[in-house]
PDB file of C-alpha atoms in Angstrom:
ATOM      1  CA  MET A 863     -17.225   1.110  -6.026  1.00 39.00           C
ATOM      2  CA  SER A 864     -17.732  -2.426  -7.312  1.00 40.00           C
ATOM      3  CA  ASP A 865     -15.233  -5.259  -7.130  1.00 43.00           C
ATOM      4  CA  THR A 866     -14.350  -4.812 -10.803  1.00 52.00           C
ATOM      5  CA  ASP A 867     -13.371  -1.196 -10.127  1.00 76.00           C
ATOM      6  CA  TYR A 868     -10.671  -2.217  -7.633  1.00 82.00           C
ATOM      7  CA  THR A 869      -7.544  -1.973  -9.765  1.00 89.00           C
ATOM      8  CA  GLY A 870      -3.852  -2.432  -9.146  1.00 90.00           C
ATOM      9  CA  MET A 871      -0.502  -2.398 -10.846  1.00 92.00           C
ATOM     10  CA  ARG A 872       2.640  -4.459 -10.445  1.00 93.00           C
ATOM     11  CA  LEU A 873       5.641  -2.299  -9.663  1.00 94.00           C
ATOM     12  CA  ASP A 874       8.727  -2.570 -11.825  1.00 94.00           C
ATOM     13  CA  GLU A 875      12.242  -1.495 -10.859  1.00 94.00           C
ATOM     14  CA  LYS A 876      11.752   2.123 -11.965  1.00 96.00           C
ATOM     15  CA  ALA A 877       8.415   2.502 -10.123  1.00 96.00           C
ATOM     16  CA  VAL A 878       9.914   1.095  -6.908  1.00 95.00           C
ATOM     17  CA  ARG A 879      12.808   3.542  -7.055  1.00 95.00           C
ATOM     18  CA  VAL A 880      10.473   6.493  -7.711  1.00 96.00           C
ATOM     19  CA  LEU A 881       8.013   5.547  -4.965  1.00 95.00           C
ATOM     20  CA  ALA A 882      10.746   5.036  -2.353  1.00 95.00           C
ATOM     21  CA  HIS A 883      10.673   8.649  -1.209  1.00 95.00           C
ATOM     22  CA  PRO A 884       8.978   9.968   1.962  1.00 92.00           C
ATOM     23  CA  LEU A 885       6.840  12.599   0.245  1.00 95.00           C
ATOM     24  CA  ARG A 886       5.970  10.523  -2.815  1.00 96.00           C
ATOM     25  CA  SER A 887       4.827   7.632  -0.662  1.00 94.00           C
ATOM     26  CA  ARG A 888       2.581   9.952   1.373  1.00 94.00           C
ATOM     27  CA  LEU A 889       1.244  11.735  -1.733  1.00 96.00           C
ATOM     28  CA  LEU A 890       0.126   8.464  -3.288  1.00 96.00           C
ATOM     29  CA  GLY A 891      -1.374   7.314   0.002  1.00 93.00           C
ATOM     30  CA  SER A 892      -3.325  10.552   0.395  1.00 95.00           C
ATOM     31  CA  LEU A 893      -4.722  10.404  -3.144  1.00 96.00           C
ATOM     32  CA  ARG A 894      -5.818   6.805  -2.624  1.00 94.00           C
ATOM     33  CA  LEU A 895      -7.471   7.511   0.716  1.00 92.00           C
ATOM     34  CA  HIS A 896      -8.988  10.930   0.087  1.00 93.00           C
ATOM     35  CA  GLY A 897      -9.474  11.125  -3.672  1.00 94.00           C
ATOM     36  CA  PRO A 898      -8.323  13.662  -6.271  1.00 95.00           C
ATOM     37  CA  ALA A 899      -6.565  16.833  -5.150  1.00 96.00           C
ATOM     38  CA  THR A 900      -4.415  19.654  -6.448  1.00 95.00           C
ATOM     39  CA  ALA A 901      -0.757  20.051  -5.540  1.00 95.00           C
ATOM     40  CA  THR A 902      -1.732  22.993  -3.307  1.00 95.00           C
ATOM     41  CA  GLU A 903      -4.334  20.938  -1.432  1.00 95.00           C
ATOM     42  CA  LEU A 904      -1.890  18.065  -0.992  1.00 97.00           C
ATOM     43  CA  ALA A 905       0.823  20.433   0.233  1.00 96.00           C
ATOM     44  CA  GLU A 906      -1.563  21.743   2.899  1.00 96.00           C
ATOM     45  CA  GLN A 907      -2.573  18.228   3.954  1.00 94.00           C
ATOM     46  CA  LEU A 908       1.006  16.992   4.189  1.00 94.00           C
ATOM     47  CA  GLY A 909       2.703  20.101   5.556  1.00 93.00           C
ATOM     48  CA  THR A 910       4.990  20.788   2.613  1.00 94.00           C
ATOM     49  CA  ASN A 911       5.189  23.354  -0.198  1.00 94.00           C
ATOM     50  CA  THR A 912       3.371  23.334  -3.521  1.00 93.00           C
ATOM     51  CA  GLY A 913       6.560  23.359  -5.609  1.00 94.00           C
ATOM     52  CA  ALA A 914       7.891  20.176  -4.022  1.00 95.00           C
ATOM     53  CA  THR A 915       4.478  18.545  -4.220  1.00 96.00           C
ATOM     54  CA  SER A 916       4.143  19.346  -7.933  1.00 95.00           C
ATOM     55  CA  TYR A 917       7.633  18.017  -8.659  1.00 96.00           C
ATOM     56  CA  HIS A 918       7.017  14.720  -6.881  1.00 97.00           C
ATOM     57  CA  LEU A 919       3.555  14.281  -8.417  1.00 97.00           C
ATOM     58  CA  ARG A 920       5.153  14.533 -11.866  1.00 96.00           C
ATOM     59  CA  ALA A 921       7.697  11.885 -10.844  1.00 97.00           C
ATOM     60  CA  LEU A 922       4.837   9.585  -9.764  1.00 97.00           C
ATOM     61  CA  GLU A 923       3.031  10.361 -13.026  1.00 97.00           C
ATOM     62  CA  GLY A 924       6.148   9.327 -14.938  1.00 97.00           C
ATOM     63  CA  VAL A 925       5.815   5.735 -13.687  1.00 97.00           C
ATOM     64  CA  GLY A 926       2.037   5.574 -13.943  1.00 96.00           C
ATOM     65  CA  LEU A 927       1.149   5.774 -10.241  1.00 97.00           C
ATOM     66  CA  VAL A 928      -0.815   9.041 -10.513  1.00 97.00           C
ATOM     67  CA  VAL A 929      -2.604  10.752 -13.388  1.00 95.00           C
ATOM     68  CA  ASP A 930      -3.841  14.233 -14.198  1.00 93.00           C
ATOM     69  CA  THR A 931      -7.661  14.093 -14.293  1.00 91.00           C
ATOM     70  CA  ASP A 932      -7.813  16.947 -16.863  1.00 84.00           C
ATOM     71  CA  GLU A 933     -10.487  18.474 -14.612  1.00 83.00           C
ATOM     72  CA  GLY A 934      -8.323  21.209 -13.123  1.00 69.00           C
ATOM     73  CA  VAL A 935      -8.898  24.906 -13.774  1.00 70.00           C
ATOM     74  CA  GLY A 936      -6.147  26.880 -15.510  1.00 68.00           C
ATOM     75  CA  ARG A 937      -2.735  25.764 -14.315  1.00 74.00           C
ATOM     76  CA  ARG A 938      -4.204  23.997 -11.268  1.00 81.00           C
ATOM     77  CA  ARG A 939      -3.938  20.347 -12.188  1.00 88.00           C
ATOM     78  CA  LEU A 940      -6.201  17.898 -10.360  1.00 93.00           C
ATOM     79  CA  TRP A 941      -4.374  14.655  -9.604  1.00 95.00           C
ATOM     80  CA  ARG A 942      -5.672  11.214  -8.712  1.00 95.00           C
ATOM     81  CA  ALA A 943      -4.109   7.843  -7.982  1.00 96.00           C
ATOM     82  CA  SER A 944      -4.174   5.700 -11.116  1.00 95.00           C
ATOM     83  CA  THR A 945      -4.934   2.516  -9.162  1.00 93.00           C
ATOM     84  CA  ASP A 946      -6.242   1.400  -5.773  1.00 91.00           C
ATOM     85  CA  PHE A 947      -3.197  -0.694  -4.876  1.00 91.00           C
ATOM     86  CA  HIS A 948       0.146  -1.880  -6.143  1.00 92.00           C
ATOM     87  CA  SER A 949       2.038  -5.104  -5.684  1.00 89.00           C
ATOM     88  CA  TRP A 950       5.442  -6.535  -6.471  1.00 91.00           C
ATOM     89  CA  THR A 951       7.346  -9.781  -6.526  1.00 89.00           C
ATOM     90  CA  GLU A 952      10.597  -9.454  -4.623  1.00 88.00           C
ATOM     91  CA  SER A 953      12.436 -11.967  -6.785  1.00 90.00           C
ATOM     92  CA  ASP A 954      11.867  -9.640  -9.784  1.00 90.00           C
ATOM     93  CA  PHE A 955      14.510  -7.370  -8.242  1.00 93.00           C
ATOM     94  CA  ALA A 956      17.066 -10.045  -7.348  1.00 91.00           C
ATOM     95  CA  ASP A 957      19.644  -8.616  -9.794  1.00 92.00           C
ATOM     96  CA  ASP A 958      18.946  -4.918  -9.131  1.00 94.00           C
ATOM     97  CA  GLU A 959      20.559  -3.786  -5.893  1.00 95.00           C
ATOM     98  CA  ASP A 960      19.173  -0.239  -6.186  1.00 95.00           C
ATOM     99  CA  ALA A 961      15.605  -1.524  -6.568  1.00 95.00           C
ATOM    100  CA  ARG A 962      16.068  -3.935  -3.656  1.00 95.00           C
ATOM    101  CA  THR A 963      17.346  -1.108  -1.457  1.00 96.00           C
ATOM    102  CA  ALA A 964      14.433   1.111  -2.522  1.00 96.00           C
ATOM    103  CA  LEU A 965      11.935  -1.666  -1.822  1.00 95.00           C
ATOM    104  CA  GLY A 966      13.456  -2.253   1.609  1.00 95.00           C
ATOM    105  CA  TRP A 967      13.052   1.437   2.465  1.00 95.00           C
ATOM    106  CA  LEU A 968       9.503   1.472   1.089  1.00 94.00           C
ATOM    107  CA  GLN A 969       8.386  -1.515   3.148  1.00 93.00           C
ATOM    108  CA  ARG A 970       9.847  -0.040   6.337  1.00 95.00           C
ATOM    109  CA  ASP A 971       8.130   3.265   5.563  1.00 93.00           C
ATOM    110  CA  TRP A 972       4.778   1.451   5.303  1.00 92.00           C
ATOM    111  CA  VAL A 973       5.408  -0.161   8.697  1.00 93.00           C
ATOM    112  CA  ARG A 974       6.047   3.315  10.145  1.00 93.00           C
ATOM    113  CA  GLN A 975       2.856   4.637   8.527  1.00 90.00           C
ATOM    114  CA  LEU A 976       0.899   1.664   9.906  1.00 91.00           C
ATOM    115  CA  ALA A 977       2.217   2.365  13.399  1.00 93.00           C
ATOM    116  CA  GLY A 978       1.183   6.020  13.068  1.00 92.00           C
ATOM    117  CA  ARG A 979      -2.339   5.116  11.899  1.00 90.00           C
ATOM    118  CA  ALA A 980      -2.706   2.585  14.719  1.00 92.00           C
ATOM    119  CA  GLU A 981      -1.675   5.168  17.311  1.00 94.00           C
ATOM    120  CA  ARG A 982      -4.063   7.768  15.861  1.00 93.00           C
ATOM    121  CA  TRP A 983      -6.899   5.237  16.131  1.00 92.00           C
ATOM    122  CA  LEU A 984      -5.997   4.456  19.747  1.00 93.00           C
ATOM    123  CA  ASP A 985      -6.088   8.193  20.487  1.00 95.00           C
ATOM    124  CA  ALA A 986      -9.507   8.591  18.818  1.00 94.00           C
ATOM    125  CA  ALA A 987     -11.182   5.373  19.957  1.00 94.00           C
ATOM    126  CA  ASP A 988     -12.618   6.783  23.202  1.00 94.00           C
ATOM    127  CA  ALA A 989     -14.902   9.079  21.202  1.00 95.00           C
ATOM    128  CA  TRP A 990     -16.348   6.201  19.141  1.00 94.00           C
ATOM    129  CA  PRO A 991     -19.362   4.013  19.998  1.00 93.00           C
ATOM    130  CA  ALA A 992     -18.432   0.900  21.979  1.00 94.00           C
ATOM    131  CA  ASP A 993     -19.634  -1.528  19.284  1.00 94.00           C
ATOM    132  CA  TRP A 994     -17.277   0.060  16.746  1.00 92.00           C
ATOM    133  CA  VAL A 995     -14.358   0.027  19.173  1.00 93.00           C
ATOM    134  CA  ASP A 996     -15.037  -3.633  19.950  1.00 93.00           C
ATOM    135  CA  ALA A 997     -15.005  -4.485  16.224  1.00 92.00           C
ATOM    136  CA  MET A 998     -11.781  -2.610  15.418  1.00 92.00           C
ATOM    137  CA  GLY A 999      -8.314  -2.915  16.880  1.00 83.00           C
ATOM    138  CA  LEU A1000      -5.433  -5.337  16.842  1.00 84.00           C
ATOM    139  CA  ASP A1001      -5.001  -9.055  16.919  1.00 84.00           C
ATOM    140  CA  ASP A1002      -2.440 -11.581  15.863  1.00 87.00           C
ATOM    141  CA  SER A1003      -2.656 -15.244  15.059  1.00 90.00           C
ATOM    142  CA  VAL A1004      -0.266 -18.134  14.625  1.00 92.00           C
ATOM    143  CA  VAL A1005      -1.027 -20.579  11.826  1.00 93.00           C
ATOM    144  CA  LEU A1006       0.888 -23.451  10.224  1.00 94.00           C
ATOM    145  CA  VAL A1007       1.780 -23.564   6.543  1.00 94.00           C
ATOM    146  CA  ASP A1008       3.544 -26.480   4.899  1.00 94.00           C
ATOM    147  CA  ASP A1009       5.579 -24.477   2.395  1.00 93.00           C
ATOM    148  CA  ALA A1010       5.790 -21.177   0.524  1.00 92.00           C
ATOM    149  CA  ALA A1011       3.001 -22.241  -1.830  1.00 94.00           C
ATOM    150  CA  ALA A1012       0.678 -22.762   1.141  1.00 95.00           C
ATOM    151  CA  ALA A1013       1.617 -19.314   2.477  1.00 94.00           C
ATOM    152  CA  GLU A1014       0.737 -17.841  -0.909  1.00 93.00           C
ATOM    153  CA  ARG A1015      -2.629 -19.636  -0.841  1.00 95.00           C
ATOM    154  CA  LEU A1016      -3.263 -18.165   2.611  1.00 95.00           C
ATOM    155  CA  ARG A1017      -2.640 -14.658   1.270  1.00 92.00           C
ATOM    156  CA  ALA A1018      -4.974 -15.305  -1.665  1.00 93.00           C
ATOM    157  CA  GLU A1019      -7.728 -16.585   0.625  1.00 95.00           C
ATOM    158  CA  LEU A1020      -7.415 -13.552   2.904  1.00 93.00           C
ATOM    159  CA  GLY A1021      -7.533 -11.341  -0.192  1.00 91.00           C
ATOM    160  CA  ALA A1022     -10.743 -13.067  -1.338  1.00 93.00           C
ATOM    161  CA  VAL A1023     -12.372 -12.282   2.016  1.00 94.00           C
ATOM    162  CA  LEU A1024     -11.388  -8.611   1.704  1.00 92.00           C
ATOM    163  CA  ASP A1025     -12.728  -8.486  -1.868  1.00 91.00           C
ATOM    164  CA  ARG A1026     -16.217  -9.208  -0.531  1.00 92.00           C
ATOM    165  CA  TYR A1027     -16.073  -5.948   1.463  1.00 92.00           C
ATOM    166  CA  ARG A1028     -14.920  -3.595  -1.288  1.00 89.00           C
ATOM    167  CA  SER A1029     -18.402  -2.253  -2.055  1.00 89.00           C
ATOM    168  CA  SER A1030     -21.628  -1.497  -0.217  1.00 90.00           C
ATOM    169  CA  GLU A1031     -25.011  -0.050  -1.128  1.00 92.00           C
ATOM    170  CA  ASN A1032     -25.342   1.332   2.409  1.00 94.00           C
ATOM    171  CA  PRO A1033     -24.761   5.118   2.477  1.00 92.00           C
ATOM    172  CA  GLU A1034     -23.753   4.760   6.150  1.00 91.00           C
ATOM    173  CA  ALA A1035     -20.876   2.402   5.287  1.00 92.00           C
ATOM    174  CA  ARG A1036     -17.486   3.417   6.695  1.00 91.00           C
ATOM    175  CA  ARG A1037     -14.118   2.705   5.128  1.00 90.00           C
ATOM    176  CA  ILE A1038     -11.695   0.869   7.392  1.00 91.00           C
ATOM    177  CA  HIS A1039      -8.031  -0.021   7.011  1.00 88.00           C
ATOM    178  CA  VAL A1040      -7.158  -3.713   7.061  1.00 89.00           C
ATOM    179  CA  HIS A1041      -3.458  -4.555   7.135  1.00 87.00           C
ATOM    180  CA  GLN A1042      -1.887  -7.904   6.371  1.00 85.00           C
ATOM    181  CA  PHE A1043       1.602  -8.764   7.502  1.00 85.00           C
ATOM    182  CA  LEU A1044       2.707 -12.353   7.263  1.00 85.00           C
ATOM    183  CA  SER A1045       6.071 -13.273   8.776  1.00 87.00           C
ATOM    184  CA  PRO A1046       7.639 -16.472  10.105  1.00 88.00           C
ATOM    185  CA  ILE A1047       8.041 -16.805  13.863  1.00 87.00           C
ATOM    186  CA  ASP A1048      11.383 -18.586  13.489  1.00 87.00           C
ATOM    187  CA  LEU A1049      13.438 -16.143  11.417  1.00 88.00           C
ATOM    188  CA  ASP A1050      16.155 -18.665  10.506  1.00 87.00           C
ATOM    189  CA  PRO A1051      15.696 -19.363   6.786  1.00 87.00           C
ATOM    190  CA  PRO A1052      14.696 -22.898   5.793  1.00 86.00           C
ATOM    191  CA  ILE A1053      17.397 -25.254   4.590  1.00 82.00           C
ATOM    192  CA  GLU A1054      16.900 -25.754   0.908  1.00 73.00           C
ATOM    193  CA  SER A1055      16.629 -29.320  -0.272  1.00 59.00           C
ATOM    194  CA  PRO A1056      19.430 -30.209  -2.667  1.00 55.00           C
ATOM    195  CA  GLN A1057      18.324 -30.221  -6.270  1.00 55.00           C
ATOM    196  CA  PRO A1058      18.759 -33.552  -8.112  1.00 52.00           C
ATOM    197  CA  ARG A1059      21.474 -33.547 -10.759  1.00 50.00           C
ATOM    198  CA  ASP A1060      20.546 -33.928 -14.386  1.00 53.00           C
ATOM    199  CA  ARG A1061      21.580 -37.313 -15.664  1.00 44.00           C
TER     200      ARG A1061
END
């Protein structure tokens, strides 16, 4: 995959509400990680039934998050994720309480999924070569940003680093998960400067 193939979509209110469901979130994640699959294959992977999987895939299709590849045989549809990632801007949902609630659930679900992946790696790490184990794992850093714009620049710079690792000509290359989570250490919100009055 080349850099230009790495595609995303910006979630709107409807897509956020549809995606904020335990099975739908996992279905999309599975298709992105493991590639196209039928509802039956996904049901087996995720420990659910084909009827529920088919229903929720159609809901994801309705907001453009998954597509039918048209490569299935008979009634067995082969599904794939329509994009590699999605994003959102929280302020887009400021006036939609349902979307804000859905987004809150979705973000907490991703934190739970991250914790599960991290624990699975810790369980598996002993079987891996030492150089790989040394290169993987956890770390955290504290940095200083002057304002929200600087924090946004930091995210963009980290994203640019990741973009350089989206493709490889090496057939031995391994995919790895990289997670970003930026949060302030002091959770008290900043005091907003008063806005000057129009004269």
